[in-house]
Tab-separated table of C-alpha atoms and ligand atoms in Angstrom:
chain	number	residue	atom	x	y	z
A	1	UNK	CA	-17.357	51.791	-92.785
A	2	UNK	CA	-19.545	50.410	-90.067
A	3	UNK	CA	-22.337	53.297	-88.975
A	4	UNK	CA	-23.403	53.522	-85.362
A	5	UNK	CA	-26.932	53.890	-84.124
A	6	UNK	CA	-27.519	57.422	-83.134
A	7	UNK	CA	-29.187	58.817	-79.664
A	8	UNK	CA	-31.703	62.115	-80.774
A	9	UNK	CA	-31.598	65.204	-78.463
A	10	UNK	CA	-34.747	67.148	-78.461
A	11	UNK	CA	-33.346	69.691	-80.646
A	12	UNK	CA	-33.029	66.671	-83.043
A	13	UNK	CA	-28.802	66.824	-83.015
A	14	UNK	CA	-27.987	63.103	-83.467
A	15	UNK	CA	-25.311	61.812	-80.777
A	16	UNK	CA	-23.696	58.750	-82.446
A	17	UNK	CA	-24.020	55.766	-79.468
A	18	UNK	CA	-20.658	54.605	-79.788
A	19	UNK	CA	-17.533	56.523	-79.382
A	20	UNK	CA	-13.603	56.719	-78.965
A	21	UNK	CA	-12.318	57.518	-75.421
A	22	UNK	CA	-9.248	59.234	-74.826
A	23	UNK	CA	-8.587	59.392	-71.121
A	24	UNK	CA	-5.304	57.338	-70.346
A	25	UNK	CA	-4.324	58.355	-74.217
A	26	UNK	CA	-0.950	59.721	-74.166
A	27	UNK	CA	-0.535	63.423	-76.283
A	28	UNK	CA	2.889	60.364	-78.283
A	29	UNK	CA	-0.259	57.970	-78.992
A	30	UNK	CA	-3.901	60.017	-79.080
A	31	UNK	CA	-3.661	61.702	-82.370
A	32	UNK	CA	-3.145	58.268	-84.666
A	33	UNK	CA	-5.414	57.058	-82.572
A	34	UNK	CA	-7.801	59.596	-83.072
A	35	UNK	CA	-7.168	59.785	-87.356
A	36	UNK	CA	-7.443	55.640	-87.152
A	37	UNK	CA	-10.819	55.785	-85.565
A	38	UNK	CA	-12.016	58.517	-87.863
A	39	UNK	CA	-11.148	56.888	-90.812
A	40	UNK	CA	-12.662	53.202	-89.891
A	41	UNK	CA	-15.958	55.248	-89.220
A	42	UNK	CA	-15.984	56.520	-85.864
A	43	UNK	CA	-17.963	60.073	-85.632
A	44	UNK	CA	-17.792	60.829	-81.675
A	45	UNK	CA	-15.052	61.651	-79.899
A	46	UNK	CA	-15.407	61.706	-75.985
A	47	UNK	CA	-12.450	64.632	-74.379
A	48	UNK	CA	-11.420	66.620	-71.262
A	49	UNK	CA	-9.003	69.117	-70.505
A	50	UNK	CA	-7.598	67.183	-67.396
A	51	UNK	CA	-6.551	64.139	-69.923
A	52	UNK	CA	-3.919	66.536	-71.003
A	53	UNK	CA	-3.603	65.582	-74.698
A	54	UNK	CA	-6.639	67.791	-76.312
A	55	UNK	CA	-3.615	69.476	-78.335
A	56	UNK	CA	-2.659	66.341	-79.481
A	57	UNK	CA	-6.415	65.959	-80.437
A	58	UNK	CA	-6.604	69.093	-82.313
A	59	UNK	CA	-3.570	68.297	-84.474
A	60	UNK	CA	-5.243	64.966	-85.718
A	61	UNK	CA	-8.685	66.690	-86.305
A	62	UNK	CA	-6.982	69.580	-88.337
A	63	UNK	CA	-5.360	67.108	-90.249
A	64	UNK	CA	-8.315	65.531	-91.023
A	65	UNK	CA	-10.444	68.644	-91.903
A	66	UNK	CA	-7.792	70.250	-94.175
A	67	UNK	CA	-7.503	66.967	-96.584
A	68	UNK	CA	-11.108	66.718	-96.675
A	69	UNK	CA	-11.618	63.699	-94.911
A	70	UNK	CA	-14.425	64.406	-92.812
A	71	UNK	CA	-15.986	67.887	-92.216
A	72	UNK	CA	-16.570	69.259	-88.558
A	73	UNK	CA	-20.302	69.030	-89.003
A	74	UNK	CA	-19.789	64.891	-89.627
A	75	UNK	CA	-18.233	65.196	-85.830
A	76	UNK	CA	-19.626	64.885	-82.150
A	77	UNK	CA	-17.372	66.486	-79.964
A	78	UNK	CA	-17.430	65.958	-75.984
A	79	UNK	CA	-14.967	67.728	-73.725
A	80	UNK	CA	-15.214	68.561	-69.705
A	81	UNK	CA	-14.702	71.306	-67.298
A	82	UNK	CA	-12.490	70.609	-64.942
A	83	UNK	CA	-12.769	70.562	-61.128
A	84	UNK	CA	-10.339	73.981	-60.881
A	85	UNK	CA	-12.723	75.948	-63.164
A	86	UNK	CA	-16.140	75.173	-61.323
A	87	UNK	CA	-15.687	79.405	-60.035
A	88	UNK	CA	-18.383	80.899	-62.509
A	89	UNK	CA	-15.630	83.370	-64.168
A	90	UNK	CA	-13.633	80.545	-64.564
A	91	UNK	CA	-16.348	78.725	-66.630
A	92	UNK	CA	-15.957	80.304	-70.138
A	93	UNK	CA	-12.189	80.577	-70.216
A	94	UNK	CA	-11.309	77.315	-69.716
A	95	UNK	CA	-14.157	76.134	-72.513
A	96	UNK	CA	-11.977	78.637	-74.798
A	97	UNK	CA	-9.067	77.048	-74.130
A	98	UNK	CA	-10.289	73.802	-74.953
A	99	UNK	CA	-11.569	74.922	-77.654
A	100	UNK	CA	-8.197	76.452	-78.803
A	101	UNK	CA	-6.604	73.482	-78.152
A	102	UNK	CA	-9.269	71.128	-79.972
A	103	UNK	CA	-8.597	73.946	-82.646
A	104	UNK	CA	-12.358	74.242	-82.778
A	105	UNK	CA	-15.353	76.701	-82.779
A	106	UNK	CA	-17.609	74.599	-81.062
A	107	UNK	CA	-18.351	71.450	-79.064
A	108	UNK	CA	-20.931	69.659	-79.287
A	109	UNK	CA	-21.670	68.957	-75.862
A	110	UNK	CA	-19.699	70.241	-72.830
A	111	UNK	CA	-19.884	68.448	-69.303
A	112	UNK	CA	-19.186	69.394	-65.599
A	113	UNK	CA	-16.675	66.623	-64.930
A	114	UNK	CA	-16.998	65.769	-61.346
A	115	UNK	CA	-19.477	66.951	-58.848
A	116	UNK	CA	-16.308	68.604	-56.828
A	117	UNK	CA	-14.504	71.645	-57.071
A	118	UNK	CA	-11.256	72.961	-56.497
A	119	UNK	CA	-8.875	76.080	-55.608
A	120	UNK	CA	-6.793	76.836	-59.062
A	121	UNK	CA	-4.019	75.136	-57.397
A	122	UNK	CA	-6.341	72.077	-56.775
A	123	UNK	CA	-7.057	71.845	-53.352
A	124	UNK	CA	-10.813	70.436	-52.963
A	125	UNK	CA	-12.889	73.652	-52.289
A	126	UNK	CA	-16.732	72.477	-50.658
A	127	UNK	CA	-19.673	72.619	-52.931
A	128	UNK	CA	-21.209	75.339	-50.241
A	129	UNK	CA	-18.644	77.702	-51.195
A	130	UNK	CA	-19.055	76.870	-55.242
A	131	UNK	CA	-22.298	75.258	-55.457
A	132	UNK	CA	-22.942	72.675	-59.008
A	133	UNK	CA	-25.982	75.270	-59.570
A	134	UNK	CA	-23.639	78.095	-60.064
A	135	UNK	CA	-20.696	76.537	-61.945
A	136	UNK	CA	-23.883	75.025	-64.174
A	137	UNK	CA	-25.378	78.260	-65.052
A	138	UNK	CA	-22.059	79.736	-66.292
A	139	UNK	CA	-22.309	76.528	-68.533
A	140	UNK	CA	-25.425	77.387	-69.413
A	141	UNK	CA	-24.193	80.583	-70.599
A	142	UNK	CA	-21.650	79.205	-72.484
A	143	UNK	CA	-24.654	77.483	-74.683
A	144	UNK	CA	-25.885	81.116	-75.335
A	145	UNK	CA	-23.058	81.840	-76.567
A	146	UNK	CA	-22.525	79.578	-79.244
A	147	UNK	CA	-19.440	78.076	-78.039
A	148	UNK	CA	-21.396	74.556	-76.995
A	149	UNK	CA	-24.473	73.056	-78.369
A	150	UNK	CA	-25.198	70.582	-75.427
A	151	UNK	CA	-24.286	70.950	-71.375
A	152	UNK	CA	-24.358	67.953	-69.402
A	153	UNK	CA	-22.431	66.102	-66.570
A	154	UNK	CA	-20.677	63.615	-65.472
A	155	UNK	CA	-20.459	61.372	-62.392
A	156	UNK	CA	-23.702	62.826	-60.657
A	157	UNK	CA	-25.426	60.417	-58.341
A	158	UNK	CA	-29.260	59.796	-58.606
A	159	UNK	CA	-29.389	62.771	-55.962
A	160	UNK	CA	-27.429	65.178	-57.722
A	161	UNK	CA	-28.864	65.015	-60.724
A	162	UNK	CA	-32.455	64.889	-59.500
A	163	UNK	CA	-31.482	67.878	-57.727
A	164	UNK	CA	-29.653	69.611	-60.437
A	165	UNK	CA	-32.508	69.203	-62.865
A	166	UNK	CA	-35.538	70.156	-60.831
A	167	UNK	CA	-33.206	73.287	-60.018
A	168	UNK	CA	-31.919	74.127	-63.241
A	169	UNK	CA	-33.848	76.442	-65.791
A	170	UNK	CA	-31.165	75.006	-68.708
A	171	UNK	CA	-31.782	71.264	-68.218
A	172	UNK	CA	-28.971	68.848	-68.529
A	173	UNK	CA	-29.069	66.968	-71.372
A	174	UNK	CA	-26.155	64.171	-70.377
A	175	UNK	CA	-24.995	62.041	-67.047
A	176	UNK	CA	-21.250	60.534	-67.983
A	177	UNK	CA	-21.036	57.697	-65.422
A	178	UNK	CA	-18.955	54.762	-65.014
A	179	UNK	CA	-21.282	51.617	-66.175
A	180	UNK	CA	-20.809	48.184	-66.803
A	181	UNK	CA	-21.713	44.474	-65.871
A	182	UNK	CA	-20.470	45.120	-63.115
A	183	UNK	CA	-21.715	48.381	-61.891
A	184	UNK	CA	-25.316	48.621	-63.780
A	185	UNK	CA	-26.736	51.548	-61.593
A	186	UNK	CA	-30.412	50.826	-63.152
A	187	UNK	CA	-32.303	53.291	-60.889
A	188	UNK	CA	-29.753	56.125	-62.314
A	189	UNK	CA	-29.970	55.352	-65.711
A	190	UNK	CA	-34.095	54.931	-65.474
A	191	UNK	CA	-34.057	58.142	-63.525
A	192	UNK	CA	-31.632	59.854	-66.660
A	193	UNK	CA	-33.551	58.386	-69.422
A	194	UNK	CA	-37.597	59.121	-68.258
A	195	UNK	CA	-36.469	62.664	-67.687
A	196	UNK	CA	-34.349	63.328	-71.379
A	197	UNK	CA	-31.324	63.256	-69.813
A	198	UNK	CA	-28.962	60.772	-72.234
A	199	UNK	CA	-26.285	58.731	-70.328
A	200	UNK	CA	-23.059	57.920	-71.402
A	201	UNK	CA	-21.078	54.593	-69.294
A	202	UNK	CA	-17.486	55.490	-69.046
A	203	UNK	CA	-15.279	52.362	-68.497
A	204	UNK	CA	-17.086	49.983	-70.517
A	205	UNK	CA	-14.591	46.973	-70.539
A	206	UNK	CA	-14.117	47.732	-66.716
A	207	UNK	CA	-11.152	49.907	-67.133
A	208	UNK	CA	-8.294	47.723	-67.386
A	209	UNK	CA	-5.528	50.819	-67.968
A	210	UNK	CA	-6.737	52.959	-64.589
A	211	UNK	CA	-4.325	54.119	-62.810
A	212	UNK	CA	-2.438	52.379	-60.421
A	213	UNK	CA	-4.061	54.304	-57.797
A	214	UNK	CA	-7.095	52.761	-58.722
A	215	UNK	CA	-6.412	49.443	-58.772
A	216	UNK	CA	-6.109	46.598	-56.049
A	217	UNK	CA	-5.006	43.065	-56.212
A	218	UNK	CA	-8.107	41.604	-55.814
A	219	UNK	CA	-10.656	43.716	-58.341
A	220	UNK	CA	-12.278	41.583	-60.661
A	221	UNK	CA	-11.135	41.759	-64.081
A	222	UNK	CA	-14.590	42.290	-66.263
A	223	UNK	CA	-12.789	41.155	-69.357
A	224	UNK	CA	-12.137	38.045	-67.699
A	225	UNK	CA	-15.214	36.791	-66.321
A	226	UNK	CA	-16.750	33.534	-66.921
A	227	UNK	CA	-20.066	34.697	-68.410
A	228	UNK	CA	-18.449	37.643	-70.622
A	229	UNK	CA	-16.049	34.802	-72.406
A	230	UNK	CA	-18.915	32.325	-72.511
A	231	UNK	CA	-20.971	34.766	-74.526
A	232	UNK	CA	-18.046	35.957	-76.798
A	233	UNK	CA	-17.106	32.354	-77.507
A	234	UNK	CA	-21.108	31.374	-78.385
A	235	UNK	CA	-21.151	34.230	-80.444
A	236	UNK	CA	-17.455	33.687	-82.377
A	237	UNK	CA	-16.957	37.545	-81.177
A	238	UNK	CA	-14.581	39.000	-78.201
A	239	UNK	CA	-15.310	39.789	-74.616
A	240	UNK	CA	-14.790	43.477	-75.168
A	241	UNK	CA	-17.476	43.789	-77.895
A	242	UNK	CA	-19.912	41.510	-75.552
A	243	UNK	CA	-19.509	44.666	-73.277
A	244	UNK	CA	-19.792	47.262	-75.452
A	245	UNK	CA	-23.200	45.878	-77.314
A	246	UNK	CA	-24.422	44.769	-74.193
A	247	UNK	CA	-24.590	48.702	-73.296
A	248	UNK	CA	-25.471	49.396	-76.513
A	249	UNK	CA	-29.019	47.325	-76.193
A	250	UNK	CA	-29.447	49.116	-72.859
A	251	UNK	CA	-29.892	52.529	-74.706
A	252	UNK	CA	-26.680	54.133	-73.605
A	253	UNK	CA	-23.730	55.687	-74.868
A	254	UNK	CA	-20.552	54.181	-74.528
A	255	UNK	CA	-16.759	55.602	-75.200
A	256	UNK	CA	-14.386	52.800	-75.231
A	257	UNK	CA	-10.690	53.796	-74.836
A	258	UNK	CA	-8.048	52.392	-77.118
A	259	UNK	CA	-4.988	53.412	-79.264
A	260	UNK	CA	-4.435	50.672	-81.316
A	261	UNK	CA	-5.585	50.357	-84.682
A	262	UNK	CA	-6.700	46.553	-84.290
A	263	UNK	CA	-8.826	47.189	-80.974
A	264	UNK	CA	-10.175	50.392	-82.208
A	265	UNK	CA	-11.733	48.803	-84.807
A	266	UNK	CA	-12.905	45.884	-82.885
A	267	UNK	CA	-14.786	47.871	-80.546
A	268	UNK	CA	-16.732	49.709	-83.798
A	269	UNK	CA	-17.751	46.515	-84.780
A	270	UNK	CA	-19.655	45.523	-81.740
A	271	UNK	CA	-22.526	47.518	-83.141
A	272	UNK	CA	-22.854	44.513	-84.821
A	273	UNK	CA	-23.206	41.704	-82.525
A	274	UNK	CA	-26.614	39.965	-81.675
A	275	UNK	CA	-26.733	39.711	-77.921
A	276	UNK	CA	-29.927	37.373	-77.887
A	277	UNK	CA	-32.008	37.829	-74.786
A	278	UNK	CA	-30.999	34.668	-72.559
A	279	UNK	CA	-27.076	36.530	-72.784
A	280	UNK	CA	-28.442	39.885	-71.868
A	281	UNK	CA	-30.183	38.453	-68.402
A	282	UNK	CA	-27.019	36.575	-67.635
A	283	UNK	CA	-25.139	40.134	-68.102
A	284	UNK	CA	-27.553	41.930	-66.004
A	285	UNK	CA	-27.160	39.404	-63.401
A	286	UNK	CA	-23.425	39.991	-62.957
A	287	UNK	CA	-24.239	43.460	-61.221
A	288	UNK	CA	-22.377	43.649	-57.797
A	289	UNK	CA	-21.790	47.762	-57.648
A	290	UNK	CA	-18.090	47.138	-58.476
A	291	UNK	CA	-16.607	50.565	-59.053
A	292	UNK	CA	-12.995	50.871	-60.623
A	293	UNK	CA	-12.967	54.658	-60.548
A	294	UNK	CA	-13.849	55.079	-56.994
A	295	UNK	CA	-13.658	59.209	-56.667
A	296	UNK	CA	-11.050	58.236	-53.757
A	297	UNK	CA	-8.626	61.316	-55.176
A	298	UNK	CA	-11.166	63.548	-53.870
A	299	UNK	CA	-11.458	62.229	-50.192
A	300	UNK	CA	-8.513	64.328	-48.448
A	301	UNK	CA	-7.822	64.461	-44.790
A	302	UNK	CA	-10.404	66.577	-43.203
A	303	UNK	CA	-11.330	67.772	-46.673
A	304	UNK	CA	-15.455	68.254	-47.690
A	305	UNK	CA	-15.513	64.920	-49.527
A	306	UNK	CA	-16.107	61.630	-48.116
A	307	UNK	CA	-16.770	58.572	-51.048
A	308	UNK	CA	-20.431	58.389	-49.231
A	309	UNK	CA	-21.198	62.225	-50.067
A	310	UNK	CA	-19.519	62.029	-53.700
A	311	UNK	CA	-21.923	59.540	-54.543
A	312	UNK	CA	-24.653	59.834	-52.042
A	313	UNK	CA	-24.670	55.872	-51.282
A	314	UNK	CA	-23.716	54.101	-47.913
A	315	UNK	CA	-20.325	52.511	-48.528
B	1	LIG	P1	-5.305	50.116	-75.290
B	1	LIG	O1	-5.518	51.590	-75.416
B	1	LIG	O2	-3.880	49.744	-75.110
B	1	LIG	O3	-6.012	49.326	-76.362
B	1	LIG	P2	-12.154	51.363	-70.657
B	1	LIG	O4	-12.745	52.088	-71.832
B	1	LIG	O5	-13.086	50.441	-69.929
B	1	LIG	O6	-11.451	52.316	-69.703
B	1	LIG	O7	-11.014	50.440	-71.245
B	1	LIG	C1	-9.883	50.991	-71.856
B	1	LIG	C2	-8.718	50.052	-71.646
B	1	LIG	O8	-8.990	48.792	-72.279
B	1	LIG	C3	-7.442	50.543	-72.217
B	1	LIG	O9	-6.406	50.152	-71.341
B	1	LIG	C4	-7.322	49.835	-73.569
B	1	LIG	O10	-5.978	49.623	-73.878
B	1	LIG	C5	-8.054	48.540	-73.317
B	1	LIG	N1	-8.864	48.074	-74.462
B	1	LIG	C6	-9.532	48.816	-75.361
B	1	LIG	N2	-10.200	48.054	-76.233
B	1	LIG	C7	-9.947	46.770	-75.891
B	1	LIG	C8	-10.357	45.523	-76.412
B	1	LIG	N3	-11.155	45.458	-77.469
B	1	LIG	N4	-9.899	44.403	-75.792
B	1	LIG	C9	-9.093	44.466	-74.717
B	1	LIG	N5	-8.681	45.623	-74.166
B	1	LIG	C10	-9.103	46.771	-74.752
């Protein structure tokens, strides 16, 4: 059993830096997937209700607790509010359902998903009507009620988050944002990590499973690039785990996806590579802003969100 390095909240709770992702998992698939990575070491599990297999999830982490495999306390669990829950009444209900389905007391840390609400029957609903401030005090709330240790969110721009933490009296303690070679977003993560916000990069190996909605013929595949397989083959070690200890040296989380066994495993075991200095410049200088999971679901025709206000950048 490999052990990760962990990240320390100011509470002193101990977030291990490398965990299993399950978005794109299907409910058939996730719960191996999820007993696999448990048993090769894996201690963090990264969830959300709108991946629709938390069920799933709960099955494999029963399993596990009842033969006395691993105890709850051994566990980091992550799950997110989704975008038709942001309605402050709608907050703690929907953390109790995860929690039902998880079939757990607690999480360990909760996050607003996406800086965008929605109607219950998912229509995008503007951020003046339910403002982040409101939907994150209910959070907050949740915290004081023992049902979550940590609140934090996830895709926030450098505005939002600025804004959300000089506004908040509960301080986030998490941004979950798509980072990689590719997209490094340095000013965001400096911004997260000087102010004791932790930051967790979502789509690590540059998301080869998105949906098809997602993807265009001519995105660069990160996996593929010339530098990334350079480094791997220098190194006797693969492209993926290049990626992943590449954000590992950078101080920040990182939640690759996989159900099978053989990847699952490989991806642990980049906590072990040496990236030597000389690779990590030649990484850094492969940033272009290259986003794979663009936000474009929540641009509608005439609707409140344009790409340029969901993440507050000229596009
Ligand atoms: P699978 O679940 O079939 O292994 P990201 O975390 O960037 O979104 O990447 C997840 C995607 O990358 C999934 O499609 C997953 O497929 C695949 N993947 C996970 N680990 C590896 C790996 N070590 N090498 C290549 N592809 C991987």
């Amino acid at each position: 059993m490999r052990a990760t390095s962990n990240i320390q909240f100011s509470n002193g709770d101990l977030l291990p830096q490398l965990g299993l992702g399950t978005w794109k998992s299907e409910p058939g698939e996730v719960a191996a997937a999820i007993k696999a990575a448990v048993r090769l070491g894996y201690r963090h599990i990264d969830c959300a209700a709108i991946y629709g297999n938390e069920r799933e999830i709960g099955g494999a982490l029963a399993e596990l607790f009842e033969a006395g495999e691993v105890q709850r306390s051994d566990l980091w669990i992550t799950s997110k509010l989704w975008n038709t829950a942001h309605a402050p009444a709608d907050v703690a209900p929907a953390l109790r359902q995860t929690l039902d389905d998880l079939r757990l007391d607690y999480l360990d840390l909760y996050l607003m998903h996406w800086p965008v609400a929605a109607s219950p029957t998912g229509g995008v609903v503007s951020l003046e009507e339910v403002p982040l401030l409101t939907t994150w005090n209910a959070m907050a709330e949740q915290v004081g009620a023992g049902l979550c240790r940590h609140i934090g969110v996830s895709n926030f721009s450098l505005k939002k988050i600025t804004a959300l933490t000089e506004a908040a009296a509960h301080k986030p303690e998490m941004n979950q944002i798509e980072l990689h070679p590719y997209l490094q977003q340095q000013a965001l993560v400096d911004y997260c990590l000087a102010n004791g916000i932790a930051v967790t990069g979502y789509s690590p190996l540059g998301s080869p499973g998105r949906p098809a909605g997602l993807v265009s013929a001519d995105d660069p595949v990160l996996l593929h690039d010339p530098v990334v397989g350079d480094i791997a083959e220098k190194l006797g070690v693969t492209p993926a785990q290049v990626l992943l200890q590449w954000a590992l040296q950078r101080g920040t989380v990182v939640i690759p996806k996989s159900v099978k066994a053989a990847r699952i495993e490989q991806n642990l075991a980049a906590v072990q590579v040496a990236l030597g200095a000389a690779d990590v410049t030649r990484l850094n200088g492969l940033d272009r802003h290259r986003r794979y999971v663009t936000g474009i679901f929540w641009v509608t025709k005439d609707g409140p969100y344009t790409l340029a206000s969901l993440w507050d950048e000229a596009l």
